PDB file of C-alpha atoms in Angstrom:
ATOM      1  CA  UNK A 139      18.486  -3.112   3.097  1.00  0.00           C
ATOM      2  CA  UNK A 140      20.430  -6.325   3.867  1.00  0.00           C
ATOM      3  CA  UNK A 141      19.262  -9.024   6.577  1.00  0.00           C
ATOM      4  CA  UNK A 142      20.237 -11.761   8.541  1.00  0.00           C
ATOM      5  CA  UNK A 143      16.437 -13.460   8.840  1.00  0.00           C
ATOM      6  CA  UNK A 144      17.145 -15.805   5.909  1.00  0.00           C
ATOM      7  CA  UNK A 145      20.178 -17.610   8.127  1.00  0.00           C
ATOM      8  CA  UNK A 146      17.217 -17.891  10.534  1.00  0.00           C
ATOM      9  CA  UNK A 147      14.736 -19.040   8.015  1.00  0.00           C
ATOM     10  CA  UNK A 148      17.381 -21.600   6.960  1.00  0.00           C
ATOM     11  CA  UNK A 149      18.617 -23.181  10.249  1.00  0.00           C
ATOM     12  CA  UNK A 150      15.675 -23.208  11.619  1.00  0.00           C
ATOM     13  CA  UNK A 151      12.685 -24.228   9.545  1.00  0.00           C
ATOM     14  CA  UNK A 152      10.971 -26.844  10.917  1.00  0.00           C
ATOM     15  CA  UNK A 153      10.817 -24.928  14.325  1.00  0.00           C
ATOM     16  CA  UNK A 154       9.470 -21.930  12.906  1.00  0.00           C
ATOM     17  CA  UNK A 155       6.950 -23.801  11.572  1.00  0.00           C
ATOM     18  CA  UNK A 156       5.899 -25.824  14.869  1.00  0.00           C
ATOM     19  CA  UNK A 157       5.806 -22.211  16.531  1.00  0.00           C
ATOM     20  CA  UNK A 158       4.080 -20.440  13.873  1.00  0.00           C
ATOM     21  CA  UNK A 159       1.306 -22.317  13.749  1.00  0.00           C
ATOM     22  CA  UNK A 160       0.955 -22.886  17.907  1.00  0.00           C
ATOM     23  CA  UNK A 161       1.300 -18.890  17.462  1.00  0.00           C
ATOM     24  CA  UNK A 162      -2.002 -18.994  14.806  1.00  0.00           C
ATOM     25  CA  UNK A 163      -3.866 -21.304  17.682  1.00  0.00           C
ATOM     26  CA  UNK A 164      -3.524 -19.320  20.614  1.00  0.00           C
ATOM     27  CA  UNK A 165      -4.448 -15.763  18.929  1.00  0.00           C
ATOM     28  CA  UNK A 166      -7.187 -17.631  17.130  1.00  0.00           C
ATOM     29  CA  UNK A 167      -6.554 -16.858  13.982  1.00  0.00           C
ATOM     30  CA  UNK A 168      -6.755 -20.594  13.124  1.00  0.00           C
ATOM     31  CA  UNK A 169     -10.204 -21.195  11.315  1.00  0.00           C
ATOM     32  CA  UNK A 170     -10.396 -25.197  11.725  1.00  0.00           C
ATOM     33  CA  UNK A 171     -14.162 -25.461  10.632  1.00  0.00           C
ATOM     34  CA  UNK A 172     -12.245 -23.903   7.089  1.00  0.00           C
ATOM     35  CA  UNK A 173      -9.378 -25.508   6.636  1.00  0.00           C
ATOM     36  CA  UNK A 174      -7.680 -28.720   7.839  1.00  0.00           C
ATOM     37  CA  UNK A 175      -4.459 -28.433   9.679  1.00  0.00           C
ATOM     38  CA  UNK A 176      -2.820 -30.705   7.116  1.00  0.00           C
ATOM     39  CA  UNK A 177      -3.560 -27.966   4.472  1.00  0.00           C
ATOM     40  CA  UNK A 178      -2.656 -25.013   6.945  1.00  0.00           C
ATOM     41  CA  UNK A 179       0.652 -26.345   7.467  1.00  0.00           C
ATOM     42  CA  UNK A 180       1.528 -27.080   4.153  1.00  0.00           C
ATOM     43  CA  UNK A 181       1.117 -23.321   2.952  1.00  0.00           C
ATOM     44  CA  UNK A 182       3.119 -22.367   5.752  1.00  0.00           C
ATOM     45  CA  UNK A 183       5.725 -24.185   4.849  1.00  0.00           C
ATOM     46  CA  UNK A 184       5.720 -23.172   1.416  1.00  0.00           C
ATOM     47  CA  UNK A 185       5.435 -20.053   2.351  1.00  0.00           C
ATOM     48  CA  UNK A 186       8.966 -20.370   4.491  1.00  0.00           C
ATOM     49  CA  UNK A 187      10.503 -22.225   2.171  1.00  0.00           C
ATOM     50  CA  UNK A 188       9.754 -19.489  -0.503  1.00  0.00           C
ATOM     51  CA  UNK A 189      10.388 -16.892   1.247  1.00  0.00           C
ATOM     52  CA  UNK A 190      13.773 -17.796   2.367  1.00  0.00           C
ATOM     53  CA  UNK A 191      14.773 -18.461  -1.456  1.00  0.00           C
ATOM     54  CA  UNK A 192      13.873 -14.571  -1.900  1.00  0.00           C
ATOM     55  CA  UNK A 193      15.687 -13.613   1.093  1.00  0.00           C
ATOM     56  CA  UNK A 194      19.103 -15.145  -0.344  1.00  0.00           C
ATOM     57  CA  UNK A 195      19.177 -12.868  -2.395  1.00  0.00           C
ATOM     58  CA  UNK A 196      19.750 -10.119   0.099  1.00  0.00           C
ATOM     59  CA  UNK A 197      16.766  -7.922  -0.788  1.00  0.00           C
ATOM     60  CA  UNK A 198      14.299  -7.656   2.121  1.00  0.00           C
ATOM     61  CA  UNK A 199      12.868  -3.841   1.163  1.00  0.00           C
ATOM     62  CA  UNK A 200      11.295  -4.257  -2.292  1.00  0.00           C
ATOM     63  CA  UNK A 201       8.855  -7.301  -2.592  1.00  0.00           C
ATOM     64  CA  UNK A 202       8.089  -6.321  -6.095  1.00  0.00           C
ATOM     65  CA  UNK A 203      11.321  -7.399  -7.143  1.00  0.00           C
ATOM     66  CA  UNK A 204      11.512 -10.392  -9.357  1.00  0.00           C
ATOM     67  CA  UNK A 205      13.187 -12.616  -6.379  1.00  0.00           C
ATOM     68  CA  UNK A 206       9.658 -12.444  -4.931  1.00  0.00           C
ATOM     69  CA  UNK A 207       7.963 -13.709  -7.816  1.00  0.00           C
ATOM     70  CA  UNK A 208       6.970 -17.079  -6.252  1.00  0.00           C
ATOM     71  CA  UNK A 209       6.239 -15.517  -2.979  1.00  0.00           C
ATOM     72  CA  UNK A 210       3.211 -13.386  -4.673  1.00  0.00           C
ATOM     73  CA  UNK A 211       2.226 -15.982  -6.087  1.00  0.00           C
ATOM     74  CA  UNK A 212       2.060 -18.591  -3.873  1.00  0.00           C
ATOM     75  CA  UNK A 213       0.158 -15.889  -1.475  1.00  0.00           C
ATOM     76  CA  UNK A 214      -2.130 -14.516  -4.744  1.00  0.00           C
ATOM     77  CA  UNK A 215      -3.560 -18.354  -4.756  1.00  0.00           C
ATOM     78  CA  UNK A 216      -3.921 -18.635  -0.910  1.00  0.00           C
ATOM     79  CA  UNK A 217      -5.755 -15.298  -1.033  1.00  0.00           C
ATOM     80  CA  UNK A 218      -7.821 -16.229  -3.653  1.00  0.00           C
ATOM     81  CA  UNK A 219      -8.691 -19.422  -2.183  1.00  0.00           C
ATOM     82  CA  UNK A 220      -9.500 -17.830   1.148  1.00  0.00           C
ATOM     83  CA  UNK A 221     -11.817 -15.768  -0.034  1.00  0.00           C
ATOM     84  CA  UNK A 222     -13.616 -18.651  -1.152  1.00  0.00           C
ATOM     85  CA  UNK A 223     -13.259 -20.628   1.356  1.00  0.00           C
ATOM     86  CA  UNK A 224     -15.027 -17.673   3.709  1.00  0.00           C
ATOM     87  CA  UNK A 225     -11.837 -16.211   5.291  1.00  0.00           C
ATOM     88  CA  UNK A 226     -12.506 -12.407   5.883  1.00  0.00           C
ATOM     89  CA  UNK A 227      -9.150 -10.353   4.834  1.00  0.00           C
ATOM     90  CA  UNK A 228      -8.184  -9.709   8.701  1.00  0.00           C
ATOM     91  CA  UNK A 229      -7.901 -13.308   8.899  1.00  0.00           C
ATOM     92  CA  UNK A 230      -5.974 -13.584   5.935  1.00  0.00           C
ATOM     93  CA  UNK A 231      -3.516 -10.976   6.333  1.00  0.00           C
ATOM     94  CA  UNK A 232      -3.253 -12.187   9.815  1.00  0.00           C
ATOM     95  CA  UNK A 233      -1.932 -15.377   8.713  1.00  0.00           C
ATOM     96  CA  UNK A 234       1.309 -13.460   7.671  1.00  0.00           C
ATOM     97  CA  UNK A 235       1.835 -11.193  10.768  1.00  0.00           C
ATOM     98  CA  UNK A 236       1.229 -13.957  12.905  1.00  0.00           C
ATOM     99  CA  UNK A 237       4.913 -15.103  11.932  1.00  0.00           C
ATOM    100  CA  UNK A 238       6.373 -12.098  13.349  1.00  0.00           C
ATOM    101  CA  UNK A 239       6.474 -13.752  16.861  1.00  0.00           C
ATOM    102  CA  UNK A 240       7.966 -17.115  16.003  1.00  0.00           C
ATOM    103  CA  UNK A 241      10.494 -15.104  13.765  1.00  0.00           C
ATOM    104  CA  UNK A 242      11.503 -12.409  16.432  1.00  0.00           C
ATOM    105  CA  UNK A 243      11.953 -14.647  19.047  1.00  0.00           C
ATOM    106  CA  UNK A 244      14.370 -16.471  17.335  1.00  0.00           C
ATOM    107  CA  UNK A 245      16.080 -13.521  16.477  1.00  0.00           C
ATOM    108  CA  UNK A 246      16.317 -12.609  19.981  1.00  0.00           C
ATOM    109  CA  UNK A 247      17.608 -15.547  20.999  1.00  0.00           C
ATOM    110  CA  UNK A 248      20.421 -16.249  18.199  1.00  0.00           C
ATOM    111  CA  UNK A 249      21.306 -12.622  18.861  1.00  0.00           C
ATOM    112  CA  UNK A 250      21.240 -12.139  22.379  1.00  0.00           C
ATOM    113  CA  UNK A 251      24.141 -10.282  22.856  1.00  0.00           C
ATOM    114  CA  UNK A 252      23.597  -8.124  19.843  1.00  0.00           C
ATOM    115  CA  UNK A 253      20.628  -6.002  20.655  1.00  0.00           C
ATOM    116  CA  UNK A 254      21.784  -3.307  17.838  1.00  0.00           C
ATOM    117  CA  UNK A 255      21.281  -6.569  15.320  1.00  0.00           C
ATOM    118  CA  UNK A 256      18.241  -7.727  16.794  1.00  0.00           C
ATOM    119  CA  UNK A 257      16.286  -3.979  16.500  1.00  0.00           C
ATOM    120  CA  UNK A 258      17.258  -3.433  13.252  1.00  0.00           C
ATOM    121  CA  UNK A 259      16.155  -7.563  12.234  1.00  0.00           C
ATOM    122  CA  UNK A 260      13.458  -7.167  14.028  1.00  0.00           C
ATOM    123  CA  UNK A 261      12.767  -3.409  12.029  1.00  0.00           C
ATOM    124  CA  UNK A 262      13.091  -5.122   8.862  1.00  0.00           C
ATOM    125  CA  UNK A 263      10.978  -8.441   8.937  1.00  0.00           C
ATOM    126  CA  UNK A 264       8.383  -5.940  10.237  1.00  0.00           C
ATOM    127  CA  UNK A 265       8.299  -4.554   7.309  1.00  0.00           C
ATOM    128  CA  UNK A 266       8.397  -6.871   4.757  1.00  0.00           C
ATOM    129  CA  UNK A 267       5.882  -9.277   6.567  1.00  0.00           C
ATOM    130  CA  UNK A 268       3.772  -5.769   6.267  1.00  0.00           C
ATOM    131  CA  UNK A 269       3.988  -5.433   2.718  1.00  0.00           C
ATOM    132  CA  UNK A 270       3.112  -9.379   2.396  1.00  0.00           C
ATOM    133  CA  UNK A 271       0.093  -9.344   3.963  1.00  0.00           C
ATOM    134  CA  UNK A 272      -0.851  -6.126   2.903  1.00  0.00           C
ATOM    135  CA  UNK A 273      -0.542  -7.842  -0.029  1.00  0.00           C
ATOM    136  CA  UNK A 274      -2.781 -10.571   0.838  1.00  0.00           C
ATOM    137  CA  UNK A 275      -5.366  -8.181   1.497  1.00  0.00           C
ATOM    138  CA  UNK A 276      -5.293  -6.456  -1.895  1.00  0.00           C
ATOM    139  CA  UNK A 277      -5.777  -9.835  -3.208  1.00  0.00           C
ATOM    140  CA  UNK A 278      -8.832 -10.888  -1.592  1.00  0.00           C
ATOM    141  CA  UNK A 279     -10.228  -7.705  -1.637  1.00  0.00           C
ATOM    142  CA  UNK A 280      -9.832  -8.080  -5.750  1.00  0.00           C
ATOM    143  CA  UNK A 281     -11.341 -11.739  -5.872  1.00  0.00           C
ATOM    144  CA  UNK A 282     -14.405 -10.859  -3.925  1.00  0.00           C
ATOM    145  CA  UNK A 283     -14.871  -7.871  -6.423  1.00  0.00           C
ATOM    146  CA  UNK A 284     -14.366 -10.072  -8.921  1.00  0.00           C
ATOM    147  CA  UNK A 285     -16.911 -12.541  -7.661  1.00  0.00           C
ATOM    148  CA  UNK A 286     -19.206  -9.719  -7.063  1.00  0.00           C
ATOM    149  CA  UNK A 287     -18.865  -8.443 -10.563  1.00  0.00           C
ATOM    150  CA  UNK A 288     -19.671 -12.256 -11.634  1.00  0.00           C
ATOM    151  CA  UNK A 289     -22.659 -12.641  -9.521  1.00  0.00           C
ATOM    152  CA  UNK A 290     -23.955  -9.611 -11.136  1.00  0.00           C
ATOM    153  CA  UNK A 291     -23.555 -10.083 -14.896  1.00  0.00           C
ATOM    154  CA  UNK A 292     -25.016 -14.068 -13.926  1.00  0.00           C
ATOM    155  CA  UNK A 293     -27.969 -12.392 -12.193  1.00  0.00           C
ATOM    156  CA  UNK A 294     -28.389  -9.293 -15.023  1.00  0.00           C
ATOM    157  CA  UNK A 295     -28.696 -12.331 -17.129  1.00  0.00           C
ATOM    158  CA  UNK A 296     -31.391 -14.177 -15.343  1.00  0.00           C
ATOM    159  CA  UNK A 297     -33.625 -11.458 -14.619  1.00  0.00           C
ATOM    160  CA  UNK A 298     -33.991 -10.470 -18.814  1.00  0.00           C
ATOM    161  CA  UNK A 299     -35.426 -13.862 -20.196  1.00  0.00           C
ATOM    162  CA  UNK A 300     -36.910 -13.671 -23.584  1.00  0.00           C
ATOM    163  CA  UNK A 301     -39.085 -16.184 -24.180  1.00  0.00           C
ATOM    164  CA  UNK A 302     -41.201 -17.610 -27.293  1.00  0.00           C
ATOM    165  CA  UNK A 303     -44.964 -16.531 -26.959  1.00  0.00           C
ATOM    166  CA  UNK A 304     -46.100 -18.015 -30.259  1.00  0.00           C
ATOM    167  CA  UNK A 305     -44.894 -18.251 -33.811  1.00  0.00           C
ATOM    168  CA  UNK A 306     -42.884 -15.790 -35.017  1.00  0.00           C
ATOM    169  CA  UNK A 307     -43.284 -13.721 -31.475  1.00  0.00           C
ATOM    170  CA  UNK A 308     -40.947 -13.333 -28.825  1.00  0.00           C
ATOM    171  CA  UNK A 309     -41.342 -11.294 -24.795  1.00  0.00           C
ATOM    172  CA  UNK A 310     -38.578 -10.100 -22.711  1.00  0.00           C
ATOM    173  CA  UNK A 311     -40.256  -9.193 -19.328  1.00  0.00           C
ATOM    174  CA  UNK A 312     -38.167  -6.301 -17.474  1.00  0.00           C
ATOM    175  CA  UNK A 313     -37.901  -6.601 -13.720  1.00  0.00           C
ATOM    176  CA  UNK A 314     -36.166  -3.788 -12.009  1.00  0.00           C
ATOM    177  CA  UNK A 315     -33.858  -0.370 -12.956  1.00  0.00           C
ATOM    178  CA  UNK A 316     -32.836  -0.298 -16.573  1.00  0.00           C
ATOM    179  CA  UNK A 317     -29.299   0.879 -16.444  1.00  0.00           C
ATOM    180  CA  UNK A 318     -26.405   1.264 -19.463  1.00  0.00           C
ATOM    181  CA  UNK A 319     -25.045  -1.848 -18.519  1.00  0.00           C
ATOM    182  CA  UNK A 320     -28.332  -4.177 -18.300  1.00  0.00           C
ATOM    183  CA  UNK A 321     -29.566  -2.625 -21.043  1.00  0.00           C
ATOM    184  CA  UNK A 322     -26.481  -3.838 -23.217  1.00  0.00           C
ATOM    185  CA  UNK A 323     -27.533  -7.143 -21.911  1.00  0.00           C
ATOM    186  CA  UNK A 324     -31.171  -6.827 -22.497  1.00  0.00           C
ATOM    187  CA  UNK A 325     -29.983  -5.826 -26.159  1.00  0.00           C
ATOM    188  CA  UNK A 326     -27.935  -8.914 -26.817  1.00  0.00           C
ATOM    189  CA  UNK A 327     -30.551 -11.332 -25.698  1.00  0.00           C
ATOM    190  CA  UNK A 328     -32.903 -10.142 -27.280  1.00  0.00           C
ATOM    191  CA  UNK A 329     -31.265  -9.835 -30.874  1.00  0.00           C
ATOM    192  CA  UNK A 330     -29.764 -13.182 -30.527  1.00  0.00           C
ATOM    193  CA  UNK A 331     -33.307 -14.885 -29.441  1.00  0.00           C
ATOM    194  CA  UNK A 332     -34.990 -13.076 -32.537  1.00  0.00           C
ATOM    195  CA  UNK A 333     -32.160 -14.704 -34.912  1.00  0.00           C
ATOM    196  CA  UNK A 334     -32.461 -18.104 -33.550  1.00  0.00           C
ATOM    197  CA  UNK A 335     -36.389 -17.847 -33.550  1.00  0.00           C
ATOM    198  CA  UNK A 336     -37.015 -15.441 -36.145  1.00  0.00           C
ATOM    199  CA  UNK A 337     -39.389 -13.092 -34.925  1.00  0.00           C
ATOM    200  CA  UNK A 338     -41.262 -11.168 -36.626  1.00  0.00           C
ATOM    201  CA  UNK A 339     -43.005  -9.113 -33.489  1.00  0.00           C
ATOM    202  CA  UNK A 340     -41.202  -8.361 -29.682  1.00  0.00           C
ATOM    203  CA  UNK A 341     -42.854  -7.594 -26.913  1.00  0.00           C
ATOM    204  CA  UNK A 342     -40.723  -5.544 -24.296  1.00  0.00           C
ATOM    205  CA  UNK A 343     -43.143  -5.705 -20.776  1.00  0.00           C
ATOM    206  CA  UNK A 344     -42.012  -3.378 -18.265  1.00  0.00           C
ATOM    207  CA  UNK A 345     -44.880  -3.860 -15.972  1.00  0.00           C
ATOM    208  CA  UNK A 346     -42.012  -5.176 -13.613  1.00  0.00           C
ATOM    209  CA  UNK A 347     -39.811  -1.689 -13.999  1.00  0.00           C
ATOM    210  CA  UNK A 348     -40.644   0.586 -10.726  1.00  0.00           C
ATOM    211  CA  UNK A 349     -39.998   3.969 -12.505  1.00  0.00           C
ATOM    212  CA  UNK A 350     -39.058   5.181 -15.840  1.00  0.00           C
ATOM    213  CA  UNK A 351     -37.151   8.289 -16.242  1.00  0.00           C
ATOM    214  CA  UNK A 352     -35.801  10.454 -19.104  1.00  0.00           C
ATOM    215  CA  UNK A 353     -32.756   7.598 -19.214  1.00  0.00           C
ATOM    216  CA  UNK A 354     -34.785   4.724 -18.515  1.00  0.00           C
ATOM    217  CA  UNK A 355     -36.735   5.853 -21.932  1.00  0.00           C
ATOM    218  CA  UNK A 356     -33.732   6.248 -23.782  1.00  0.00           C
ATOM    219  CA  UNK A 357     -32.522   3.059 -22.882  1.00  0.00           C
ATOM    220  CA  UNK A 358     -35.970   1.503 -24.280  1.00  0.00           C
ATOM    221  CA  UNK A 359     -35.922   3.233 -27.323  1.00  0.00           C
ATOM    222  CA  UNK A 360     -32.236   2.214 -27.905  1.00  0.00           C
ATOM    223  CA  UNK A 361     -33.403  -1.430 -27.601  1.00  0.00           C
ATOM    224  CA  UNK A 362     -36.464  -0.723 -29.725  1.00  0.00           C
ATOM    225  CA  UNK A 363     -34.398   0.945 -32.388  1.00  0.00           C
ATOM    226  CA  UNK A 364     -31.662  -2.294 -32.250  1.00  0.00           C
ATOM    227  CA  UNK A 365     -34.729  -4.639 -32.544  1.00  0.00           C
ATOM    228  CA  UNK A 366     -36.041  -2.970 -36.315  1.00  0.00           C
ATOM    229  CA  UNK A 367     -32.528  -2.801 -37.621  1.00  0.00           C
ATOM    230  CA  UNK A 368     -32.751  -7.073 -37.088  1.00  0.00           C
ATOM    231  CA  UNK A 369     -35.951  -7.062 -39.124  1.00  0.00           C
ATOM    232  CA  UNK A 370     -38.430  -6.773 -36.022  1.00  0.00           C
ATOM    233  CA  UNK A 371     -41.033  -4.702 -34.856  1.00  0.00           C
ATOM    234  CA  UNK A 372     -41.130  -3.920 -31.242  1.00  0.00           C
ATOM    235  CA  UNK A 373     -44.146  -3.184 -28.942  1.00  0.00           C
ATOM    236  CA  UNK A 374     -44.068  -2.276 -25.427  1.00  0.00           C
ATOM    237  CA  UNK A 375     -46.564  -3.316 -22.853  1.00  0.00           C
ATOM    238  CA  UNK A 376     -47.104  -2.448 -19.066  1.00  0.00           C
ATOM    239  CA  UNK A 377     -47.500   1.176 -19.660  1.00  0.00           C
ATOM    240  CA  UNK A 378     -49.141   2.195 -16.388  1.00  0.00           C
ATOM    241  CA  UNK A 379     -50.855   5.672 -15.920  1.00  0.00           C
ATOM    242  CA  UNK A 380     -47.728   6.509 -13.500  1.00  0.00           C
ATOM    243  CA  UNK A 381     -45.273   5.935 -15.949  1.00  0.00           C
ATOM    244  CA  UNK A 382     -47.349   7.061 -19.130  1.00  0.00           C
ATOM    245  CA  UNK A 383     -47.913  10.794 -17.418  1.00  0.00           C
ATOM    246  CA  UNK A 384     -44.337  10.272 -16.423  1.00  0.00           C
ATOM    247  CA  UNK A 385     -43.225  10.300 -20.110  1.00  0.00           C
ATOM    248  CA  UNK A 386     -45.399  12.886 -21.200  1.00  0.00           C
ATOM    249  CA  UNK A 387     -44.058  14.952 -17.933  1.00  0.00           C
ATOM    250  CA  UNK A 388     -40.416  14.041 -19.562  1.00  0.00           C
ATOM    251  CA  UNK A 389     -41.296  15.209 -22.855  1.00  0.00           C
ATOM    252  CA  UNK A 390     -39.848  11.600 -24.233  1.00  0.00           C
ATOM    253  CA  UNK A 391     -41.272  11.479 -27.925  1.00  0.00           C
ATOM    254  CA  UNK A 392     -42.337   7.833 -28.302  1.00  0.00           C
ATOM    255  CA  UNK A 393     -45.113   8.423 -30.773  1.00  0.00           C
ATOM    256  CA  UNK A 394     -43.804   5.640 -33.164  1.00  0.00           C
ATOM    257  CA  UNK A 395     -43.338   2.920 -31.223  1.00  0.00           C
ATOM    258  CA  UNK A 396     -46.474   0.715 -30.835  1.00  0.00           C
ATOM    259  CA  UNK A 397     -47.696   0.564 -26.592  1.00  0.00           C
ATOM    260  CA  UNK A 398     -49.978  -1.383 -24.939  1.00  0.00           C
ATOM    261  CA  UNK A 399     -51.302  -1.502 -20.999  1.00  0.00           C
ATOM    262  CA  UNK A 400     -50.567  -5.033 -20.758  1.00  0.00           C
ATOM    263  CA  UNK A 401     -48.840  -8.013 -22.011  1.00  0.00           C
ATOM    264  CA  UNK A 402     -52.207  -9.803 -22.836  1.00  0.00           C
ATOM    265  CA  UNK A 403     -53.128  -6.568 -25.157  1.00  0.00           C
ATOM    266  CA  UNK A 404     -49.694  -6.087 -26.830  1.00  0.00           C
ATOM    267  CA  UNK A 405     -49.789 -10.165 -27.473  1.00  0.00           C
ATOM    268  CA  UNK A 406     -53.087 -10.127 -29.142  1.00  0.00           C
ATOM    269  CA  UNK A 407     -52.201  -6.808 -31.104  1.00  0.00           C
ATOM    270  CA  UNK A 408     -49.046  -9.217 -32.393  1.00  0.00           C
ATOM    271  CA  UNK A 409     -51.402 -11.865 -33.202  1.00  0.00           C
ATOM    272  CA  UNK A 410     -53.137  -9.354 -35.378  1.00  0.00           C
ATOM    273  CA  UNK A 411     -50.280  -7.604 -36.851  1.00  0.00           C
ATOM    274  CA  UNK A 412     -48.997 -11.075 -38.100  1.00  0.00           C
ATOM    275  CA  UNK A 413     -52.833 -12.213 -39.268  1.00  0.00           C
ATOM    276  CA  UNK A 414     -52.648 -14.875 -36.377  1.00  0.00           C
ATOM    277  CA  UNK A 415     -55.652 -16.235 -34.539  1.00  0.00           C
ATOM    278  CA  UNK A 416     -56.051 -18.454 -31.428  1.00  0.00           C
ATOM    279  CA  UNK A 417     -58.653 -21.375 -32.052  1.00  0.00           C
ATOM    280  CA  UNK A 418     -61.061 -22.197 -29.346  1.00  0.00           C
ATOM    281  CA  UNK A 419     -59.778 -26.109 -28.993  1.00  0.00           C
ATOM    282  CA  UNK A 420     -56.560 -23.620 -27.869  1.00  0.00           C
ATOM    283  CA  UNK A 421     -54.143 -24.654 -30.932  1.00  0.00           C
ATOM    284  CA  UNK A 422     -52.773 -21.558 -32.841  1.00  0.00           C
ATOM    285  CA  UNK A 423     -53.729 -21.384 -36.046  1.00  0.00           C
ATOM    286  CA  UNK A 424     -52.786 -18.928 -38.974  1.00  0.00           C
ATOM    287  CA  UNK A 425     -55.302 -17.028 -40.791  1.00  0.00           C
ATOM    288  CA  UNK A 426     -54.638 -16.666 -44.415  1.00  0.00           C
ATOM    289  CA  UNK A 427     -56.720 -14.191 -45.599  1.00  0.00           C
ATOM    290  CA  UNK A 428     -54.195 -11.403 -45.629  1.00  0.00           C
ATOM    291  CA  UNK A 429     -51.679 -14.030 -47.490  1.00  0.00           C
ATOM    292  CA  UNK A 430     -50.214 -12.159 -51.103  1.00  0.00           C
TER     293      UNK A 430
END
């Protein structure tokens, strides 16, 4: 497909530019309280002045092609930004089709006695202003994803602290569902705490998990099993009578890993297991009978 709209584009840019943006104010799709007009106007007219670079070129059909390189980009970084910035995708796909107006009136008027010309112009910046801001929309929708998918791993992270009880003892308290991909998480931190501390004894609390299922236990195990092949031994606390008849119910076998009811029991049974005691003026101090 061939087109006249970059003649258009190039005679008359600044007016297409005065008239798309009076266009974007009296449908609304201005957001002022989100973006200055100073900046609003300059990405239009990048946008023009891009776009009639591509145009040149004579290929108005494919906006894949190379020629459009800079266009897709220009309009990947304005989505991006948008989405940011708290523009929904309507608005920012609307910020392309709002130049169809501007564009077909000019069209109409430099054509006027060609109506043949001006239907098939008009046919083909319909479509490629379609495929732009279709394209705007696959963008944003991808960035808030993304952001999404961000927010997640940075909240996964927060909600699996392991933290240093005492000497040579670490706790990772579990809030919530223990899925594949937390559980990777929950793995990692907790290795990489018991190098930097080295632990001895971890204490995995799950008095914050809801429900434990057959996965849920295999998940805990896996972590358990990761923990002893660092040197550790592992001990989980918050067993509730819910979730302990719910494991016998699943048939999980977790007859040799060491449980407790609470974190207070599981700490003093690590206290124990590494001949620790707690002095009454509340400073820790090591027993040394058991000492080889």
């Amino acid at each position: 497909m061939t087109t006249r709209i970059h003649e258009i584009l190039k005679k008359y840019p600044s007016e297409l530019l005065d008239e798309w943006l009076t266009t974007m104010t009296a449908s609304g799709v201005r957001r002022d309280a989100l973006m200055k007009e100073g900046e609003l106007r300059d990405q239009c007219a990048d946008f023009l002045r891009l776009l009639t670079r591509a145009l040149e070129q004579g290929n108005v059909s494919d906006t894949t092609a190379s020629v459009y390189a800079p266009v897709r980009e220009l309009l990947e970084r304005l989505s991006r930004s948008r989405s940011l910035q708290g523009f929904s995708p309507a608005d920012t796909a609307t910020f392309i089709f709002s130049l169809k107006q501007p564009l077909f009136n000019r069209l109409r008027g430099e054509y006027v006695k060609e109506a043949e010309v001006v239907a098939e112009e008009m046919w083909c910046a319909t479509i490629l202003l379609d495929k732009l801001g279709l394209y705007t929309t696959e963008i944003h929708q991808r960035t808030r994803e993304e952001v999404i998918i961000r927010q997640q791993q940075e909240m996964m992270e927060l909600s699996t602290p392991v933290v240093q009880l005492w000497d040579r003892i670490v706790a990772l308290p579990l809030i919530g569902t223990l899925d594949s991909g937390r559980t990777q998480t929950v793995m990692e931190t907790l290795l990489q705490k018991i190098v930097e501390t080295g632990a001895e004894i971890a204490i995995i609390d799950i008095t914050g998990v809801p429900t434990v299922d057959t996965l849920t236990a295999q998940h805990l195990i896996k972590t358990v099993t990761a923990t002893r092949l660092m040197g550790a031994e592992c001990v989980i606390s918050g067993i509730r009578p819910q979730i302990a008849q719910t494991i016998v119910h699943l048939g999980v076998d977790l007859a040799d890993v060491a449980t407790k009811s609470s974190l207070a029991s599981a700490f003093s049974w690590a206290l124990k297991r590494l001949n620790q005691t707690i002095g009454t003026g509340g400073q820790g101090q090591r027993a040394l009978a058991g000492k080889v």
